Coordinates of C-alpha atoms in Angstrom, one line a residue:
M1 CA -2.8 -0.7 24.6
A2 CA -2.7 -4.0 23.7
T3 CA -2.0 -7.0 26.0
P4 CA 0.2 -10.6 24.7
T5 CA -3.3 -12.0 24.3
L6 CA -4.8 -9.6 21.9
W7 CA -1.4 -9.1 19.9
A8 CA -1.9 -13.2 19.3
V9 CA -5.3 -13.2 18.6
T10 CA -5.2 -10.4 15.8
I11 CA -2.4 -12.0 14.2
L12 CA -3.7 -14.9 14.2
A13 CA -6.9 -12.9 12.5
V14 CA -4.9 -11.6 10.0
I15 CA -3.3 -14.9 9.4
A16 CA -6.6 -16.8 9.0
L17 CA -7.9 -13.7 6.8
L18 CA -5.1 -14.1 4.7
V19 CA -5.4 -18.1 4.4
A20 CA -8.4 -17.7 3.6
D21 CA -8.4 -15.2 0.6
F22 CA -5.3 -18.0 -0.7
L23 CA -8.4 -20.3 -0.3
I24 CA -10.7 -18.6 -2.7
T25 CA -8.0 -17.9 -5.0
R26 CA -6.5 -21.2 -5.5
R27 CA -8.4 -21.4 -9.4
P28 CA -7.5 -18.7 -11.0
H29 CA -10.1 -16.6 -12.5
E30 CA -10.9 -13.2 -14.0
V31 CA -12.6 -10.7 -10.6
S32 CA -16.0 -9.6 -11.4
M33 CA -17.3 -6.1 -10.3
R34 CA -19.9 -8.0 -8.1
E35 CA -17.5 -9.7 -6.3
A36 CA -14.9 -7.1 -5.9
L37 CA -18.0 -4.9 -4.4
G38 CA -18.4 -7.8 -1.7
W39 CA -15.1 -8.2 -0.8
S40 CA -14.6 -4.0 -0.6
A41 CA -17.6 -3.8 1.5
F42 CA -16.6 -7.1 3.8
Y43 CA -12.9 -4.9 4.7
I44 CA -14.9 -1.7 5.0
A45 CA -16.7 -2.8 7.2
L46 CA -14.5 -5.2 9.2
P47 CA -11.8 -2.2 9.8
L48 CA -14.8 0.0 10.8
A49 CA -16.2 -2.5 13.2
F50 CA -12.8 -3.1 14.9
G51 CA -12.9 0.8 15.4
G52 CA -16.2 0.7 16.9
W53 CA -15.1 -1.9 19.3
V54 CA -11.7 -0.2 19.8
W55 CA -13.7 2.7 20.7
A56 CA -15.9 1.3 22.9
A57 CA -13.4 -0.1 24.9
F58 CA -10.5 1.7 25.1
G59 CA -12.5 5.2 25.4
A60 CA -13.1 8.1 22.2
P61 CA -9.4 9.3 22.2
T62 CA -7.8 5.5 21.4
G63 CA -10.9 5.6 19.0
V64 CA -10.0 8.8 17.2
E65 CA -6.2 7.5 16.7
Y66 CA -7.3 4.5 15.2
L67 CA -9.9 5.8 12.9
T68 CA -7.3 8.9 11.8
G69 CA -4.3 6.5 11.4
Y70 CA -6.8 4.2 9.1
L71 CA -7.8 6.4 6.8
V72 CA -4.4 8.0 6.2
E73 CA -3.1 4.2 5.4
K74 CA -6.2 3.6 3.4
S75 CA -5.8 7.2 1.5
L76 CA -2.2 6.0 1.1
S77 CA -3.0 2.6 -0.5
V78 CA -5.0 4.4 -2.7
D79 CA -1.7 5.6 -4.4
N80 CA -0.3 2.2 -3.8
L81 CA -2.7 0.9 -6.7
F82 CA -1.8 3.2 -9.4
V83 CA 1.9 1.7 -9.0
F84 CA 0.3 -2.0 -8.8
M85 CA -1.6 -1.4 -12.4
L86 CA 1.4 -0.4 -13.9
L87 CA 3.3 -3.3 -13.0
L88 CA 0.6 -5.6 -13.9
S89 CA 0.1 -4.1 -17.3
A90 CA 3.9 -3.5 -17.5
F91 CA 4.1 -7.4 -17.4
A92 CA 0.9 -8.0 -19.1
V93 CA -0.5 -10.4 -16.2
P94 CA -3.6 -12.3 -17.3
P95 CA -6.8 -10.6 -15.5
A96 CA -7.6 -14.2 -14.1
L97 CA -3.7 -14.2 -12.3
Q98 CA -4.2 -10.6 -11.2
Q99 CA -5.9 -11.3 -8.3
R100 CA -2.8 -13.8 -6.9
V101 CA 0.1 -11.8 -7.6
L102 CA -1.7 -8.8 -5.5
L103 CA -2.0 -11.1 -2.7
L104 CA 1.2 -12.6 -2.8
G105 CA 2.2 -9.0 -2.5
I106 CA 0.2 -7.8 0.2
A107 CA 1.4 -11.0 2.4
G108 CA 4.9 -10.1 1.9
A109 CA 4.0 -6.7 3.0
L110 CA 2.3 -7.4 6.1
V111 CA 5.5 -9.0 6.9
L112 CA 7.8 -6.3 5.9
R113 CA 5.5 -3.6 7.8
G114 CA 5.5 -6.0 10.7
V115 CA 9.1 -5.2 10.7
F116 CA 9.0 -2.0 10.2
I117 CA 6.4 -1.3 12.8
A118 CA 8.7 -3.0 15.7
L119 CA 11.8 -1.0 14.4
G120 CA 10.0 2.0 14.5
A121 CA 8.2 1.2 18.1
A122 CA 12.0 0.5 19.2
V123 CA 13.4 3.5 17.7
L124 CA 10.6 6.0 19.1
A125 CA 11.1 4.5 22.5
N126 CA 14.6 5.0 22.8
L127 CA 15.4 7.9 20.5
S128 CA 13.5 11.6 21.4
W129 CA 15.0 12.8 17.9
A130 CA 13.1 10.0 15.8
F131 CA 10.0 11.9 15.7
L132 CA 12.3 14.8 14.0
L133 CA 13.7 12.3 11.6
F134 CA 10.0 10.7 10.5
G135 CA 8.8 13.9 10.3
G136 CA 11.7 15.0 7.7
I137 CA 10.9 11.9 6.0
L138 CA 7.5 12.9 5.7
L139 CA 7.9 16.7 4.4
A140 CA 10.6 15.4 2.2
T141 CA 8.3 12.7 0.4
A142 CA 5.6 15.4 0.4
V143 CA 7.8 17.5 -1.4
K144 CA 8.6 14.6 -4.0
I145 CA 5.2 14.1 -4.6
L146 CA 4.5 17.6 -4.9
V147 CA 7.1 17.8 -7.4
D148 CA 6.1 14.8 -9.5
Q149 CA 2.2 15.9 -9.5
L150 CA 3.2 19.0 -11.1
R151 CA 5.6 17.3 -13.4
G152 CA 2.9 14.8 -14.4
G153 CA 4.7 11.8 -13.4
S154 CA 3.9 10.2 -10.7
H155 CA 2.9 7.1 -11.5
D156 CA 5.7 6.5 -14.5
V157 CA 7.1 3.0 -14.1
D158 CA 10.0 1.6 -15.5
V159 CA 10.0 -2.1 -15.5
S160 CA 13.6 -2.5 -17.1
S161 CA 15.2 -0.4 -14.6
L162 CA 14.0 -2.0 -11.4
R163 CA 16.8 -3.2 -9.5
S164 CA 15.1 -6.7 -8.3
V165 CA 14.1 -7.6 -11.9
R166 CA 17.3 -7.1 -12.8
L167 CA 18.6 -9.1 -10.0
I168 CA 15.8 -12.0 -10.7
R169 CA 16.8 -12.1 -14.2
R170 CA 20.5 -12.3 -13.6
F171 CA 20.7 -15.1 -11.6
M172 CA 17.4 -17.5 -12.4
P173 CA 16.2 -18.0 -16.0
V174 CA 12.5 -16.6 -16.7
T175 CA 10.0 -18.5 -18.9
D176 CA 9.0 -16.8 -21.8
D177 CA 5.1 -16.9 -20.7
Y178 CA 3.1 -17.7 -17.5
R179 CA 2.1 -21.0 -16.1
G180 CA -0.9 -20.9 -14.5
P181 CA -0.3 -20.0 -10.3
R182 CA 3.1 -21.4 -10.8
L183 CA 6.0 -19.5 -9.0
S184 CA 8.3 -21.6 -11.0
V185 CA 8.9 -24.8 -13.2
R186 CA 11.4 -27.4 -13.8
E187 CA 12.2 -27.5 -17.6
Q188 CA 15.1 -29.6 -19.1
G189 CA 16.5 -30.0 -16.1
R190 CA 17.2 -26.7 -14.4
R191 CA 14.4 -24.8 -12.2
M192 CA 13.1 -21.2 -13.9
L193 CA 10.9 -18.7 -12.6
T194 CA 7.9 -17.8 -13.9
P195 CA 7.0 -14.0 -14.9
L196 CA 4.6 -14.3 -12.3
A197 CA 7.5 -14.5 -9.3
V198 CA 8.8 -11.6 -11.3
V199 CA 5.9 -9.2 -11.1
V200 CA 5.2 -10.6 -7.2
V201 CA 9.1 -9.5 -6.3
A202 CA 8.7 -6.2 -7.9
V203 CA 5.3 -5.5 -6.3
F204 CA 7.2 -6.3 -3.1
A205 CA 9.7 -4.1 -3.8
A206 CA 7.4 -1.5 -4.6
D207 CA 5.9 -1.7 -0.9
V208 CA 9.6 -1.4 0.4
V209 CA 9.2 2.4 -1.0
F210 CA 5.9 3.0 0.2
A211 CA 6.1 1.2 3.8
V212 CA 9.2 4.2 4.0
D213 CA 6.2 6.5 4.1
S214 CA 3.0 4.8 5.4
V215 CA 4.7 3.7 8.5
P216 CA 6.0 6.8 10.0
A217 CA 2.5 8.6 8.8
V218 CA 0.5 6.1 11.1
Y219 CA 3.1 6.6 13.8
G220 CA 2.4 10.8 14.1
I221 CA -1.3 10.0 14.3
T222 CA -0.3 7.3 17.6
S223 CA 2.5 6.0 18.8
D224 CA 1.1 2.7 20.0
P225 CA 2.6 0.2 17.9
Y226 CA -0.7 -2.4 18.3
L227 CA -3.0 0.4 16.2
V228 CA -0.2 1.1 13.6
F229 CA 0.1 -2.7 12.7
A230 CA -3.7 -3.2 12.8
T231 CA -4.4 0.4 10.8
N232 CA -1.7 -1.1 8.3
A233 CA -3.3 -4.8 8.1
F234 CA -6.4 -3.7 7.8
A235 CA -5.6 -0.9 4.5
L236 CA -3.3 -3.9 3.1
L237 CA -5.9 -6.8 3.4
G238 CA -8.6 -4.8 1.6
L239 CA -6.3 -3.9 -1.6
R240 CA -6.4 -6.4 -3.4
A241 CA -10.2 -6.0 -4.1
L242 CA -9.9 -2.4 -3.7
Y243 CA -7.8 -2.6 -6.6
F244 CA -10.5 -4.0 -9.1
V245 CA -13.0 -1.8 -8.1
L246 CA -11.3 1.2 -8.2
Q247 CA -9.4 0.2 -11.8
G248 CA -11.6 2.3 -13.9
A249 CA -11.6 4.7 -11.6
L250 CA -8.3 5.4 -10.5
S251 CA -7.7 7.5 -13.8
K252 CA -10.1 10.2 -12.5
L253 CA -8.2 11.5 -9.2
V254 CA -5.8 13.5 -11.2
H255 CA -5.5 15.9 -7.8
L256 CA -4.5 12.8 -5.8
G257 CA -0.6 13.7 -5.5
Y258 CA -1.6 16.8 -4.2
G259 CA -3.9 15.8 -1.6
L260 CA -1.7 13.1 0.0
A261 CA 1.1 15.8 -0.3
T262 CA -0.6 17.8 1.7
I263 CA -1.4 15.1 4.3
L264 CA 2.4 13.9 4.8
A265 CA 3.1 17.5 5.0
F266 CA 0.9 18.0 7.6
I267 CA 1.4 14.7 9.5
G268 CA 5.3 15.5 9.2
V269 CA 4.8 19.2 11.2
K270 CA 2.5 17.5 13.1
L271 CA 5.3 15.2 14.3
V272 CA 8.1 18.0 14.3
L273 CA 5.9 20.1 16.8
H274 CA 5.6 16.9 18.9
W275 CA 9.4 16.7 19.3
A276 CA 10.2 20.1 20.0
H277 CA 6.9 20.2 22.3
G278 CA 9.5 17.9 24.3
I279 CA 12.0 20.0 24.6
W280 CA 10.2 23.4 24.8
A281 CA 6.5 22.9 26.6
G282 CA 5.2 26.1 25.5
V283 CA 5.2 24.6 21.4
P284 CA 1.6 23.5 20.5
E285 CA 1.0 20.4 19.4
I286 CA -1.9 19.3 16.7
P287 CA -4.6 17.2 18.2
T288 CA -5.8 14.0 17.0
L289 CA -9.2 15.0 16.3
A290 CA -7.9 18.2 14.3
S291 CA -5.7 15.8 12.1
L292 CA -8.6 13.5 11.3
G293 CA -11.0 16.8 10.3
V294 CA -8.0 17.8 8.3
I295 CA -7.1 14.6 6.2
V296 CA -10.7 14.2 6.2
G297 CA -11.0 17.5 4.3
V298 CA -8.2 17.5 2.0
L299 CA -9.8 13.8 0.5
A300 CA -12.7 15.4 0.1
V301 CA -11.4 18.6 -1.6
V302 CA -9.2 16.9 -3.9
T303 CA -11.9 14.2 -5.3
A304 CA -14.5 16.8 -5.9
T305 CA -12.0 18.8 -7.6
S306 CA -10.6 15.4 -9.3
L307 CA -13.7 14.5 -10.4
W308 CA -14.7 18.3 -11.5
A309 CA -11.5 17.8 -13.9
T310 CA -12.3 14.8 -15.3
R311 CA -16.0 15.2 -16.2
G312 CA -16.9 13.7 -19.3
A313 CA -13.4 12.7 -20.0
G314 CA -12.3 8.7 -20.3
G315 CA -9.3 6.7 -20.7
D316 CA -7.5 3.7 -20.0
P317 CA -5.5 4.3 -16.2
T318 CA -3.1 2.1 -17.2
D319 CA -1.5 4.8 -19.7
E320 CA -1.1 7.6 -17.3
G321 CA 2.2 6.7 -16.0
G322 CA 3.8 6.5 -19.5
T323 CA 4.0 2.4 -19.9
G324 CA 3.1 2.4 -23.5
D325 CA 2.1 -1.0 -25.5
E326 CA 6.2 -0.5 -27.0
E327 CA 7.8 -1.2 -23.6
R328 CA 4.7 -3.8 -22.5
R329 CA 5.3 -5.8 -25.5
Q330 CA 9.4 -5.9 -24.7
V331 CA 8.5 -6.8 -21.0
T332 CA 6.2 -9.6 -22.1
A333 CA 9.0 -10.8 -24.8
Q334 CA 11.5 -10.9 -21.9
P335 CA 10.0 -11.3 -18.7

């Protein structure tokens, strides 16, 4: 649907939003709930307004595809926040630096998603069985999420086992403490990374895993690369503020894994049916509007059941994944 001009305007707008975020966070500070709510409202209103424009300019079917894709990406991004929260806790990131870590990770993730989206578009355009491949990836991911949820360890993060962290520590010395927002410093005549650089790489590496299921998931809703990019960009840009809004509430979404497994499995089946329909015309396809209804329904159900299951319960969400105080001390001592 997009012309080269629309692509250029959209990419420039995303860059401008990132630059504005970097300017806002240039002076590290602890994010208040009021600030987080304000930016969250902005990053929800902006994609919804964009969706209204898409609906008016390109018609209802395209508008529904965009809104459905955005909802899928937003729901997956909430699950991503669990891992980000555990990483920030495990690395003992000071509250004043947390939003800078998230912003740097988001900037890298946007570049990574752009590459994944371009590759996905090329594969789908030239290989008809790619829909079957993407469907298989989503079904396998859904099974993994479901198994992890049943085992109760869906958000376990072992920092010491992360390959990106081990690789950095092997080739670059790391300081023992944070040095404000600086990623590296020069000490005793040699360049050293700070723990901030290590946790940013860890967040970025985590997003590599997230992109493997999120990009095929939105391609299951729409085959338009522009809509895929727009939904990913809007979902990622709002993560920084959403993190601080949901920081205390994430632990209550105890059934979110079941919902995400259901959504990914549903979209995986949708992709497989789309592939089969291209070979056998009698195979039915799932309309996008029906997909929107299923996704909204699943999210509503798991949110309601999660809140019911955790009524009156408290707790620290950073402890849910099993990242204990002992491991945090080890990470802090050896960043």
